[in-house]
């Protein structure tokens, strides 16, 4: 999607991100344009070819057996982020204005990181409950931003954006249906909650705000178990290529 936007001459003035979108967005905010797009594609190729996010089975069993609040620790993700940005990177140092969101546990509300340490903000935004422990920052504790603002269109509108491009991974393109299996009940319930805010915002856009939801090129059905296999990156190359072509086709008609 980013490559298609860059080739169309569309350059961001503000980057907002939630969860893995915060990570991707931080790379583009750090290095805008074709160079940043290439850097991000290379990073995902390297992640796909490595086990950088693979904690050992023993560690996962130990975390469950000792009643830890998460299956994994944040050290895997922290190492990746520090390799990309440097351990002491700050949001202010990025080339483009950048913000990411996380869910405050103590305040039960969304929190936007607009300044300060970048790595901590990205870890908080991507702290998926049960998979990763909450991230403590300045006395508060944070979970994944997808709990409170999965597609941060509302934030863009609040900040005065008039032309917004939503880069999503395909889930909001998949129609929901009643569950057939027990595990689907939880997934569908969460999906309703995470989509509701975006859907409501799209239905009530202020006059003069133009929103483009780029197609992922990723045919997703809600019974697709790929969303449960969060550490399997083998199909990344094909997903990138499909998203690129689908976005080119969309932008040519827009």
PDB file of N, CA and C in Angstrom, residues 11-62:
ATOM      1  N   UNK A  11       2.184  11.798  -0.343  1.00  0.00           N
ATOM      2  CA  UNK A  11       3.145  11.815   0.755  1.00  0.00           C
ATOM      3  C   UNK A  11       2.441  12.187   2.050  1.00  0.00           C
ATOM      4  N   UNK A  12       2.623  11.416   3.113  1.00  0.00           N
ATOM      5  CA  UNK A  12       1.922  11.718   4.370  1.00  0.00           C
ATOM      6  C   UNK A  12       2.492  12.952   5.066  1.00  0.00           C
ATOM      7  N   UNK A  13       1.603  13.691   5.712  1.00  0.00           N
ATOM      8  CA  UNK A  13       2.006  14.805   6.556  1.00  0.00           C
ATOM      9  C   UNK A  13       1.878  14.445   8.030  1.00  0.00           C
ATOM     10  N   UNK A  14       1.147  13.368   8.320  1.00  0.00           N
ATOM     11  CA  UNK A  14       0.929  12.894   9.682  1.00  0.00           C
ATOM     12  C   UNK A  14       0.740  11.387   9.618  1.00  0.00           C
ATOM     13  N   UNK A  15       1.365  10.664  10.553  1.00  0.00           N
ATOM     14  CA  UNK A  15       1.248   9.208  10.598  1.00  0.00           C
ATOM     15  C   UNK A  15       0.690   8.806  11.961  1.00  0.00           C
ATOM     16  N   UNK A  16      -0.426   8.063  11.943  1.00  0.00           N
ATOM     17  CA  UNK A  16      -1.035   7.540  13.155  1.00  0.00           C
ATOM     18  C   UNK A  16      -1.034   6.023  13.081  1.00  0.00           C
ATOM     19  N   UNK A  17      -0.827   5.360  14.220  1.00  0.00           N
ATOM     20  CA  UNK A  17      -0.765   3.908  14.177  1.00  0.00           C
ATOM     21  C   UNK A  17      -1.282   3.251  15.438  1.00  0.00           C
ATOM     22  N   UNK A  18      -1.807   2.047  15.254  1.00  0.00           N
ATOM     23  CA  UNK A  18      -2.277   1.205  16.348  1.00  0.00           C
ATOM     24  C   UNK A  18      -1.631  -0.164  16.227  1.00  0.00           C
ATOM     25  N   UNK A  19      -1.045  -0.670  17.316  1.00  0.00           N
ATOM     26  CA  UNK A  19      -0.500  -2.014  17.379  1.00  0.00           C
ATOM     27  C   UNK A  19       0.583  -2.216  16.315  1.00  0.00           C
ATOM     28  N   UNK A  20       0.449  -3.228  15.455  1.00  0.00           N
ATOM     29  CA  UNK A  20       1.487  -3.433  14.432  1.00  0.00           C
ATOM     30  C   UNK A  20       1.507  -2.264  13.453  1.00  0.00           C
ATOM     31  N   UNK A  21       0.384  -1.565  13.311  1.00  0.00           N
ATOM     32  CA  UNK A  21       0.355  -0.367  12.488  1.00  0.00           C
ATOM     33  C   UNK A  21       1.212   0.743  13.067  1.00  0.00           C
ATOM     34  N   UNK A  22       1.377   0.746  14.398  1.00  0.00           N
ATOM     35  CA  UNK A  22       2.268   1.723  15.022  1.00  0.00           C
ATOM     36  C   UNK A  22       3.713   1.431  14.646  1.00  0.00           C
ATOM     37  N   UNK A  23       4.086   0.156  14.635  1.00  0.00           N
ATOM     38  CA  UNK A  23       5.443  -0.211  14.227  1.00  0.00           C
ATOM     39  C   UNK A  23       5.696   0.174  12.776  1.00  0.00           C
ATOM     40  N   UNK A  24       4.796  -0.244  11.883  1.00  0.00           N
ATOM     41  CA  UNK A  24       4.962   0.095  10.466  1.00  0.00           C
ATOM     42  C   UNK A  24       4.992   1.606  10.268  1.00  0.00           C
ATOM     43  N   UNK A  25       4.084   2.300  10.941  1.00  0.00           N
ATOM     44  CA  UNK A  25       4.013   3.741  10.804  1.00  0.00           C
ATOM     45  C   UNK A  25       5.253   4.438  11.308  1.00  0.00           C
ATOM     46  N   UNK A  26       5.850   3.914  12.367  1.00  0.00           N
ATOM     47  CA  UNK A  26       7.051   4.547  12.917  1.00  0.00           C
ATOM     48  C   UNK A  26       8.219   4.470  11.941  1.00  0.00           C
ATOM     49  N   UNK A  27       8.283   3.398  11.166  1.00  0.00           N
ATOM     50  CA  UNK A  27       9.356   3.271  10.170  1.00  0.00           C
ATOM     51  C   UNK A  27       9.178   4.307   9.068  1.00  0.00           C
ATOM     52  N   UNK A  28       7.947   4.479   8.611  1.00  0.00           N
ATOM     53  CA  UNK A  28       7.678   5.472   7.568  1.00  0.00           C
ATOM     54  C   UNK A  28       7.864   6.886   8.099  1.00  0.00           C
ATOM     55  N   UNK A  29       7.463   7.134   9.342  1.00  0.00           N
ATOM     56  CA  UNK A  29       7.660   8.451   9.930  1.00  0.00           C
ATOM     57  C   UNK A  29       9.141   8.758  10.114  1.00  0.00           C
ATOM     58  N   UNK A  30       9.926   7.705  10.322  1.00  0.00           N
ATOM     59  CA  UNK A  30      11.369   7.879  10.461  1.00  0.00           C
ATOM     60  C   UNK A  30      12.047   8.134   9.130  1.00  0.00           C
ATOM     61  N   UNK A  31      11.608   7.417   8.095  1.00  0.00           N
ATOM     62  CA  UNK A  31      12.229   7.518   6.770  1.00  0.00           C
ATOM     63  C   UNK A  31      11.120   7.587   5.729  1.00  0.00           C
ATOM     64  N   UNK A  32      10.567   8.763   5.467  1.00  0.00           N
ATOM     65  CA  UNK A  32       9.450   8.886   4.516  1.00  0.00           C
ATOM     66  C   UNK A  32       9.892   8.575   3.085  1.00  0.00           C
ATOM     67  N   UNK A  33       8.896   8.287   2.244  1.00  0.00           N
ATOM     68  CA  UNK A  33       9.169   8.112   0.824  1.00  0.00           C
ATOM     69  C   UNK A  33       9.613   6.720   0.454  1.00  0.00           C
ATOM     70  N   UNK A  34      10.144   6.599  -0.757  1.00  0.00           N
ATOM     71  CA  UNK A  34      10.510   5.288  -1.309  1.00  0.00           C
ATOM     72  C   UNK A  34      11.549   4.584  -0.449  1.00  0.00           C
ATOM     73  N   UNK A  35      12.477   5.347   0.127  1.00  0.00           N
ATOM     74  CA  UNK A  35      13.511   4.730   0.965  1.00  0.00           C
ATOM     75  C   UNK A  35      12.884   4.028   2.169  1.00  0.00           C
ATOM     76  N   UNK A  36      11.934   4.694   2.823  1.00  0.00           N
ATOM     77  CA  UNK A  36      11.277   4.094   3.972  1.00  0.00           C
ATOM     78  C   UNK A  36      10.430   2.895   3.596  1.00  0.00           C
ATOM     79  N   UNK A  37       9.769   2.966   2.446  1.00  0.00           N
ATOM     80  CA  UNK A  37       8.973   1.830   1.973  1.00  0.00           C
ATOM     81  C   UNK A  37       9.878   0.620   1.745  1.00  0.00           C
ATOM     82  N   UNK A  38      11.001   0.848   1.109  1.00  0.00           N
ATOM     83  CA  UNK A  38      11.946  -0.244   0.876  1.00  0.00           C
ATOM     84  C   UNK A  38      12.505  -0.799   2.172  1.00  0.00           C
ATOM     85  N   UNK A  39      12.766   0.086   3.108  1.00  0.00           N
ATOM     86  CA  UNK A  39      13.297  -0.349   4.402  1.00  0.00           C
ATOM     87  C   UNK A  39      12.288  -1.219   5.138  1.00  0.00           C
ATOM     88  N   UNK A  40      11.028  -0.816   5.103  1.00  0.00           N
ATOM     89  CA  UNK A  40       9.992  -1.581   5.788  1.00  0.00           C
ATOM     90  C   UNK A  40       9.794  -2.948   5.135  1.00  0.00           C
ATOM     91  N   UNK A  41       9.786  -2.988   3.802  1.00  0.00           N
ATOM     92  CA  UNK A  41       9.649  -4.267   3.103  1.00  0.00           C
ATOM     93  C   UNK A  41      10.810  -5.204   3.455  1.00  0.00           C
ATOM     94  N   UNK A  42      12.010  -4.651   3.520  1.00  0.00           N
ATOM     95  CA  UNK A  42      13.175  -5.461   3.870  1.00  0.00           C
ATOM     96  C   UNK A  42      13.077  -5.987   5.300  1.00  0.00           C
ATOM     97  N   UNK A  43      12.590  -5.149   6.201  1.00  0.00           N
ATOM     98  CA  UNK A  43      12.431  -5.588   7.585  1.00  0.00           C
ATOM     99  C   UNK A  43      11.491  -6.787   7.691  1.00  0.00           C
ATOM    100  N   UNK A  44      10.370  -6.736   6.953  1.00  0.00           N
ATOM    101  CA  UNK A  44       9.431  -7.856   7.025  1.00  0.00           C
ATOM    102  C   UNK A  44       9.997  -9.103   6.353  1.00  0.00           C
ATOM    103  N   UNK A  45      10.815  -8.923   5.339  1.00  0.00           N
ATOM    104  CA  UNK A  45      11.497 -10.085   4.741  1.00  0.00           C
ATOM    105  C   UNK A  45      12.435 -10.722   5.757  1.00  0.00           C
ATOM    106  N   UNK A  46      13.149  -9.890   6.503  1.00  0.00           N
ATOM    107  CA  UNK A  46      14.074 -10.412   7.504  1.00  0.00           C
ATOM    108  C   UNK A  46      13.331 -11.086   8.647  1.00  0.00           C
ATOM    109  N   UNK A  47      12.199 -10.491   9.061  1.00  0.00           N
ATOM    110  CA  UNK A  47      11.398 -11.111  10.113  1.00  0.00           C
ATOM    111  C   UNK A  47      10.858 -12.463   9.645  1.00  0.00           C
ATOM    112  N   UNK A  48      10.424 -12.517   8.391  1.00  0.00           N
ATOM    113  CA  UNK A  48       9.873 -13.762   7.844  1.00  0.00           C
ATOM    114  C   UNK A  48      10.915 -14.864   7.794  1.00  0.00           C
ATOM    115  N   UNK A  49      12.175 -14.478   7.553  1.00  0.00           N
ATOM    116  CA  UNK A  49      13.237 -15.469   7.387  1.00  0.00           C
ATOM    117  C   UNK A  49      13.912 -15.848   8.694  1.00  0.00           C
ATOM    118  N   UNK A  50      13.509 -15.230   9.792  1.00  0.00           N
ATOM    119  CA  UNK A  50      14.184 -15.473  11.067  1.00  0.00           C
ATOM    120  C   UNK A  50      13.196 -15.952  12.107  1.00  0.00           C
ATOM    121  N   UNK A  51      13.716 -16.231  13.307  1.00  0.00           N
ATOM    122  CA  UNK A  51      12.853 -16.606  14.425  1.00  0.00           C
ATOM    123  C   UNK A  51      12.921 -15.538  15.506  1.00  0.00           C
ATOM    124  N   UNK A  52      13.026 -14.276  15.039  1.00  0.00           N
ATOM    125  CA  UNK A  52      13.229 -13.181  15.983  1.00  0.00           C
ATOM    126  C   UNK A  52      12.102 -13.062  16.998  1.00  0.00           C
ATOM    127  N   UNK A  53      10.897 -13.510  16.636  1.00  0.00           N
ATOM    128  CA  UNK A  53       9.759 -13.403  17.542  1.00  0.00           C
ATOM    129  C   UNK A  53       9.356 -14.749  18.126  1.00  0.00           C
ATOM    130  N   UNK A  54      10.278 -15.703  18.143  1.00  0.00           N
ATOM    131  CA  UNK A  54       9.938 -17.056  18.585  1.00  0.00           C
ATOM    132  C   UNK A  54      10.569 -17.370  19.930  1.00  0.00           C
ATOM    133  N   UNK A  55       9.804 -17.236  20.998  1.00  0.00           N
ATOM    134  CA  UNK A  55      10.255 -17.680  22.309  1.00  0.00           C
ATOM    135  C   UNK A  55      10.190 -19.204  22.358  1.00  0.00           C
ATOM    136  N   UNK A  56      11.058 -19.804  23.149  1.00  0.00           N
ATOM    137  CA  UNK A  56      11.100 -21.248  23.245  1.00  0.00           C
ATOM    138  C   UNK A  56       9.853 -21.814  23.896  1.00  0.00           C
ATOM    139  N   UNK A  57       9.561 -23.070  23.569  1.00  0.00           N
ATOM    140  CA  UNK A  57       8.399 -23.733  24.143  1.00  0.00           C
ATOM    141  C   UNK A  57       8.502 -23.782  25.659  1.00  0.00           C
ATOM    142  N   UNK A  58       9.713 -24.020  26.176  1.00  0.00           N
ATOM    143  CA  UNK A  58       9.898 -24.085  27.626  1.00  0.00           C
ATOM    144  C   UNK A  58       9.498 -22.768  28.288  1.00  0.00           C
ATOM    145  N   UNK A  59       9.917 -21.655  27.686  1.00  0.00           N
ATOM    146  CA  UNK A  59       9.589 -20.352  28.256  1.00  0.00           C
ATOM    147  C   UNK A  59       8.083 -20.115  28.263  1.00  0.00           C
ATOM    148  N   UNK A  60       7.392 -20.519  27.181  1.00  0.00           N
ATOM    149  CA  UNK A  60       5.948 -20.324  27.113  1.00  0.00           C
ATOM    150  C   UNK A  60       5.242 -21.170  28.172  1.00  0.00           C
ATOM    151  N   UNK A  61       5.679 -22.423  28.332  1.00  0.00           N
ATOM    152  CA  UNK A  61       5.078 -23.307  29.336  1.00  0.00           C
ATOM    153  C   UNK A  61       5.325 -22.755  30.734  1.00  0.00           C
ATOM    154  N   UNK A  62       6.551 -22.264  30.971  1.00  0.00           N
ATOM    155  CA  UNK A  62       6.885 -21.706  32.281  1.00  0.00           C
ATOM    156  C   UNK A  62       5.999 -20.514  32.613  1.00  0.00           C
TER     157      UNK A  62
END
